[in-house]
Structure formats: C-alpha cells, structure tokens
PDB file of C-alpha atoms in Angstrom:
ATOM      1  CA  MET A 821      18.612  51.222 -46.480  1.00  0.00           C
ATOM      2  CA  GLY A 822      20.439  50.825 -43.174  1.00  0.00           C
ATOM      3  CA  ASP A 823      20.378  53.640 -40.601  1.00  0.00           C
ATOM      4  CA  GLY A 824      19.716  56.262 -43.276  1.00  0.00           C
ATOM      5  CA  GLN A 825      23.204  57.620 -43.254  1.00  0.00           C
ATOM      6  CA  LEU A 826      25.151  56.502 -46.430  1.00  0.00           C
ATOM      7  CA  LYS A 827      28.805  55.529 -46.333  1.00  0.00           C
ATOM      8  CA  ALA A 828      31.171  56.710 -49.155  1.00  0.00           C
ATOM      9  CA  ALA A 829      33.789  54.818 -51.096  1.00  0.00           C
ATOM     10  CA  GLY A 830      36.171  55.924 -53.663  1.00  0.00           C
ATOM     11  CA  MET A 831      36.052  59.617 -52.670  1.00  0.00           C
ATOM     12  CA  PHE A 832      39.767  60.076 -52.785  1.00  0.00           C
ATOM     13  CA  ARG A 833      41.357  63.494 -52.284  1.00  0.00           C
ATOM     14  CA  GLU A 834      42.913  63.388 -55.788  1.00  0.00           C
ATOM     15  CA  PHE A 835      39.360  63.789 -57.169  1.00  0.00           C
ATOM     16  CA  GLY A 836      38.562  66.933 -55.129  1.00  0.00           C
ATOM     17  CA  PRO A 837      37.135  67.716 -51.747  1.00  0.00           C
ATOM     18  CA  VAL A 838      34.047  66.225 -50.185  1.00  0.00           C
ATOM     19  CA  ARG A 839      32.318  66.902 -46.942  1.00  0.00           C
ATOM     20  CA  SER A 840      33.264  64.129 -44.573  1.00  0.00           C
ATOM     21  CA  ALA A 841      33.972  63.663 -40.883  1.00  0.00           C
ATOM     22  CA  GLU A 842      37.043  61.529 -41.870  1.00  0.00           C
ATOM     23  CA  PRO A 843      40.042  62.970 -43.782  1.00  0.00           C
ATOM     24  CA  GLN A 844      40.035  61.987 -47.347  1.00  0.00           C
ATOM     25  CA  GLU A 845      42.460  59.236 -48.182  1.00  0.00           C
ATOM     26  CA  SER A 846      44.785  59.173 -51.210  1.00  0.00           C
ATOM     27  CA  ILE A 847      43.984  56.696 -54.003  1.00  0.00           C
ATOM     28  CA  PHE A 848      47.728  55.771 -54.061  1.00  0.00           C
ATOM     29  CA  ASP A 849      47.435  54.525 -50.406  1.00  0.00           C
ATOM     30  CA  ASN A 850      44.526  52.245 -51.385  1.00  0.00           C
ATOM     31  CA  VAL A 851      46.116  49.773 -53.847  1.00  0.00           C
ATOM     32  CA  ALA A 852      45.651  46.196 -52.921  1.00  0.00           C
ATOM     33  CA  GLU A 853      48.459  43.691 -53.062  1.00  0.00           C
ATOM     34  CA  ALA A 854      46.448  41.257 -55.245  1.00  0.00           C
ATOM     35  CA  GLU A 855      43.628  41.354 -57.644  1.00  0.00           C
ATOM     36  CA  LEU A 856      40.176  40.370 -56.047  1.00  0.00           C
ATOM     37  CA  PRO A 857      39.301  36.696 -56.734  1.00  0.00           C
ATOM     38  CA  ASP A 858      35.787  37.932 -57.690  1.00  0.00           C
ATOM     39  CA  LEU A 859      36.948  41.053 -59.677  1.00  0.00           C
ATOM     40  CA  THR A 860      34.498  40.735 -62.463  1.00  0.00           C
ATOM     41  CA  GLN A 861      31.423  40.346 -60.073  1.00  0.00           C
ATOM     42  CA  VAL A 862      32.557  43.215 -57.864  1.00  0.00           C
ATOM     43  CA  VAL A 863      33.193  45.538 -60.899  1.00  0.00           C
ATOM     44  CA  SER A 864      29.759  44.666 -62.274  1.00  0.00           C
ATOM     45  CA  TYR A 865      28.144  45.520 -58.909  1.00  0.00           C
ATOM     46  CA  LEU A 866      29.886  48.874 -58.906  1.00  0.00           C
ATOM     47  CA  ASN A 867      28.755  49.634 -62.450  1.00  0.00           C
ATOM     48  CA  SER A 868      25.205  48.622 -61.709  1.00  0.00           C
ATOM     49  CA  GLY A 869      24.590  51.167 -58.930  1.00  0.00           C
ATOM     50  CA  HIS A 870      21.644  53.598 -59.104  1.00  0.00           C
ATOM     51  CA  VAL A 871      22.828  56.854 -60.625  1.00  0.00           C
ATOM     52  CA  LEU A 872      22.211  59.807 -58.285  1.00  0.00           C
ATOM     53  CA  ILE A 873      24.379  62.534 -59.817  1.00  0.00           C
ATOM     54  CA  ASP A 874      25.174  62.079 -63.524  1.00  0.00           C
ATOM     55  CA  VAL A 875      28.301  64.113 -64.488  1.00  0.00           C
ATOM     56  CA  MET A 876      29.639  64.200 -68.054  1.00  0.00           C
ATOM     57  CA  ASP A 877      33.362  64.592 -67.707  1.00  0.00           C
ATOM     58  CA  VAL A 878      36.722  63.273 -68.813  1.00  0.00           C
ATOM     59  CA  ALA A 879      39.635  63.081 -66.416  1.00  0.00           C
ATOM     60  CA  ASN A 880      43.139  61.600 -66.718  1.00  0.00           C
ATOM     61  CA  ASP A 881      43.709  58.279 -64.982  1.00  0.00           C
ATOM     62  CA  ALA A 882      45.340  59.053 -61.617  1.00  0.00           C
ATOM     63  CA  PHE A 883      47.951  56.389 -62.302  1.00  0.00           C
ATOM     64  CA  ASP A 884      48.543  56.773 -65.973  1.00  0.00           C
ATOM     65  CA  SER A 885      48.044  60.190 -67.511  1.00  0.00           C
ATOM     66  CA  THR A 886      48.094  58.629 -70.990  1.00  0.00           C
ATOM     67  CA  ARG A 887      44.650  57.085 -70.289  1.00  0.00           C
ATOM     68  CA  GLN A 888      41.385  58.915 -69.657  1.00  0.00           C
ATOM     69  CA  VAL A 889      38.219  58.047 -67.628  1.00  0.00           C
ATOM     70  CA  MET A 890      34.828  59.098 -68.813  1.00  0.00           C
ATOM     71  CA  ASN A 891      32.021  60.261 -66.439  1.00  0.00           C
ATOM     72  CA  GLY A 892      34.083  59.289 -63.408  1.00  0.00           C
ATOM     73  CA  SER A 893      32.545  61.937 -61.181  1.00  0.00           C
ATOM     74  CA  THR A 894      29.069  60.451 -61.609  1.00  0.00           C
ATOM     75  CA  VAL A 895      27.790  59.281 -58.182  1.00  0.00           C
ATOM     76  CA  LEU A 896      26.081  55.887 -57.720  1.00  0.00           C
ATOM     77  CA  THR A 897      24.459  54.171 -54.783  1.00  0.00           C
ATOM     78  CA  ASP A 898      23.026  50.785 -53.689  1.00  0.00           C
ATOM     79  CA  GLY A 899      21.066  52.538 -50.874  1.00  0.00           C
ATOM     80  CA  ASP A 900      23.718  51.852 -48.276  1.00  0.00           C
ATOM     81  CA  TRP A 901      26.860  53.241 -49.964  1.00  0.00           C
ATOM     82  CA  LEU A 902      27.736  56.111 -52.273  1.00  0.00           C
ATOM     83  CA  TRP A 903      30.669  55.879 -54.771  1.00  0.00           C
ATOM     84  CA  ARG A 904      32.016  57.536 -57.837  1.00  0.00           C
ATOM     85  CA  LYS A 905      31.532  55.780 -61.119  1.00  0.00           C
ATOM     86  CA  ASP A 906      35.333  55.597 -61.690  1.00  0.00           C
ATOM     87  CA  LEU A 907      35.738  53.335 -58.659  1.00  0.00           C
ATOM     88  CA  ALA A 908      34.928  50.418 -60.871  1.00  0.00           C
ATOM     89  CA  TYR A 909      37.550  51.378 -63.337  1.00  0.00           C
ATOM     90  CA  TYR A 910      40.229  51.874 -60.726  1.00  0.00           C
ATOM     91  CA  VAL A 911      39.363  48.608 -58.927  1.00  0.00           C
ATOM     92  CA  ARG A 912      39.620  46.700 -62.317  1.00  0.00           C
ATOM     93  CA  ARG A 913      42.607  48.523 -63.843  1.00  0.00           C
ATOM     94  CA  HIS A 914      44.788  49.395 -60.779  1.00  0.00           C
ATOM     95  CA  ARG A 915      43.654  47.031 -57.928  1.00  0.00           C
ATOM     96  CA  VAL A 916      42.289  49.991 -55.900  1.00  0.00           C
ATOM     97  CA  ALA A 917      40.751  48.416 -52.808  1.00  0.00           C
ATOM     98  CA  VAL A 918      37.049  48.541 -51.989  1.00  0.00           C
ATOM     99  CA  PRO A 919      36.459  49.209 -48.224  1.00  0.00           C
ATOM    100  CA  ALA A 920      36.243  45.849 -46.459  1.00  0.00           C
ATOM    101  CA  ASP A 921      32.691  46.340 -45.088  1.00  0.00           C
ATOM    102  CA  PHE A 922      31.458  47.482 -48.566  1.00  0.00           C
ATOM    103  CA  LEU A 923      33.089  44.410 -50.154  1.00  0.00           C
ATOM    104  CA  ALA A 924      31.437  42.129 -47.596  1.00  0.00           C
ATOM    105  CA  LEU A 925      28.037  43.662 -48.302  1.00  0.00           C
ATOM    106  CA  ILE A 926      28.565  43.297 -52.134  1.00  0.00           C
ATOM    107  CA  ARG A 927      29.344  39.634 -51.660  1.00  0.00           C
ATOM    108  CA  GLU A 928      26.488  39.148 -49.118  1.00  0.00           C
ATOM    109  CA  ARG A 929      24.177  40.541 -51.756  1.00  0.00           C
ATOM    110  CA  ASP A 930      25.509  37.962 -54.318  1.00  0.00           C
ATOM    111  CA  TYR A 931      26.853  40.929 -56.410  1.00  0.00           C
ATOM    112  CA  VAL A 932      23.259  42.299 -57.109  1.00  0.00           C
ATOM    113  CA  VAL A 933      22.412  45.904 -56.373  1.00  0.00           C
ATOM    114  CA  PRO A 934      19.075  45.914 -54.696  1.00  0.00           C
ATOM    115  CA  SER A 935      16.101  47.759 -56.158  1.00  0.00           C
ATOM    116  CA  ARG A 936      15.224  51.033 -54.385  1.00  0.00           C
ATOM    117  CA  ASP A 937      12.036  53.124 -54.646  1.00  0.00           C
ATOM    118  CA  VAL A 938      11.912  56.729 -55.648  1.00  0.00           C
ATOM    119  CA  PRO A 939      11.691  58.006 -51.963  1.00  0.00           C
ATOM    120  CA  GLU A 940      14.834  56.011 -51.087  1.00  0.00           C
ATOM    121  CA  LEU A 941      16.750  57.225 -54.000  1.00  0.00           C
ATOM    122  CA  THR A 942      15.636  60.862 -53.435  1.00  0.00           C
ATOM    123  CA  ALA A 943      16.891  60.648 -49.855  1.00  0.00           C
ATOM    124  CA  CYS A 944      20.181  59.181 -51.138  1.00  0.00           C
ATOM    125  CA  SER A 945      20.452  61.908 -53.771  1.00  0.00           C
ATOM    126  CA  ARG A 946      20.193  64.638 -51.037  1.00  0.00           C
ATOM    127  CA  GLN A 947      23.130  63.037 -49.178  1.00  0.00           C
ATOM    128  CA  ALA A 948      25.151  62.669 -52.358  1.00  0.00           C
ATOM    129  CA  ARG A 949      24.535  66.327 -53.201  1.00  0.00           C
ATOM    130  CA  ASP A 950      25.530  67.465 -49.707  1.00  0.00           C
ATOM    131  CA  LEU A 951      28.699  65.228 -49.877  1.00  0.00           C
ATOM    132  CA  MET A 952      29.834  66.405 -53.335  1.00  0.00           C
ATOM    133  CA  PHE A 953      28.624  70.017 -53.540  1.00  0.00           C
ATOM    134  CA  TRP A 954      28.961  71.309 -49.929  1.00  0.00           C
ATOM    135  CA  ASN A 955      31.248  74.207 -50.896  1.00  0.00           C
ATOM    136  CA  SER A 956      29.036  75.539 -53.703  1.00  0.00           C
TER     137      SER A 956
END
C-alpha cells in the first residue's frame, strides 16, 4: 500500500453519494473516445480486486435501462485504489474511462492485482466503509 490513503475510481454520482474531498463526477462525463487497446487485461484486473464490501444488488445500466448490472455496488481494492465492481462492466460495455494514474498502475503491475495480507485488507475495508457509508 502506498501512503495509506486509498484513491477511489468509478464512484460516480449516479450511483449515490460518497464521502470525498472532490465533487463526484458524472459517469456520462467519463466516456473515452476509443476503446482501450488492452481492454481485456484492464477489465480482468478490475474484476480480480480483493472484495472489501460485498453487496448483492441489481441496478439498471446507467446508459441502457434495458440492461441490468448485478452486484455493482460491491467494493474492490488492490491496496492502493477502491472501485465498485460495476466499473469493469462500464469500462468494457460503454468505454467509461479509468483514471489515468490508476490505469498506469494497472499496466505497471502487468495487470495482476497484488496479494494483500489481512491487516492491509482490514485497513482498506475501514476506508471503504467510511467512503460508502458515511451518512448512515
């Protein structure tokens, strides 16, 4: 883990409020012009994160209400970043952009989520809980 403070990706305002110093962006403002050249590997990395908060839910696709996303609110980590499980879906299906510094880290790691021990994941879990459930 880097400095101990996790960065967040894919926490768009359409999915509900989170505690953040930065205003939440809209998913609709985060669509890339082109598909990632390494899309399969990036999506695999996003799907391989360590589960911190497992949520069983179904939500309509933000871009296509005829499609649904399962368990999208589940929160994953690699020890440096937090993201919702549905980020992989949106990157693959709708070209939603991964933050540049997160994408660089994914590529630097050769698309492999690093192992993390229980104390590291416990600390990440606390941050995820504070981010997601700050108003409850």
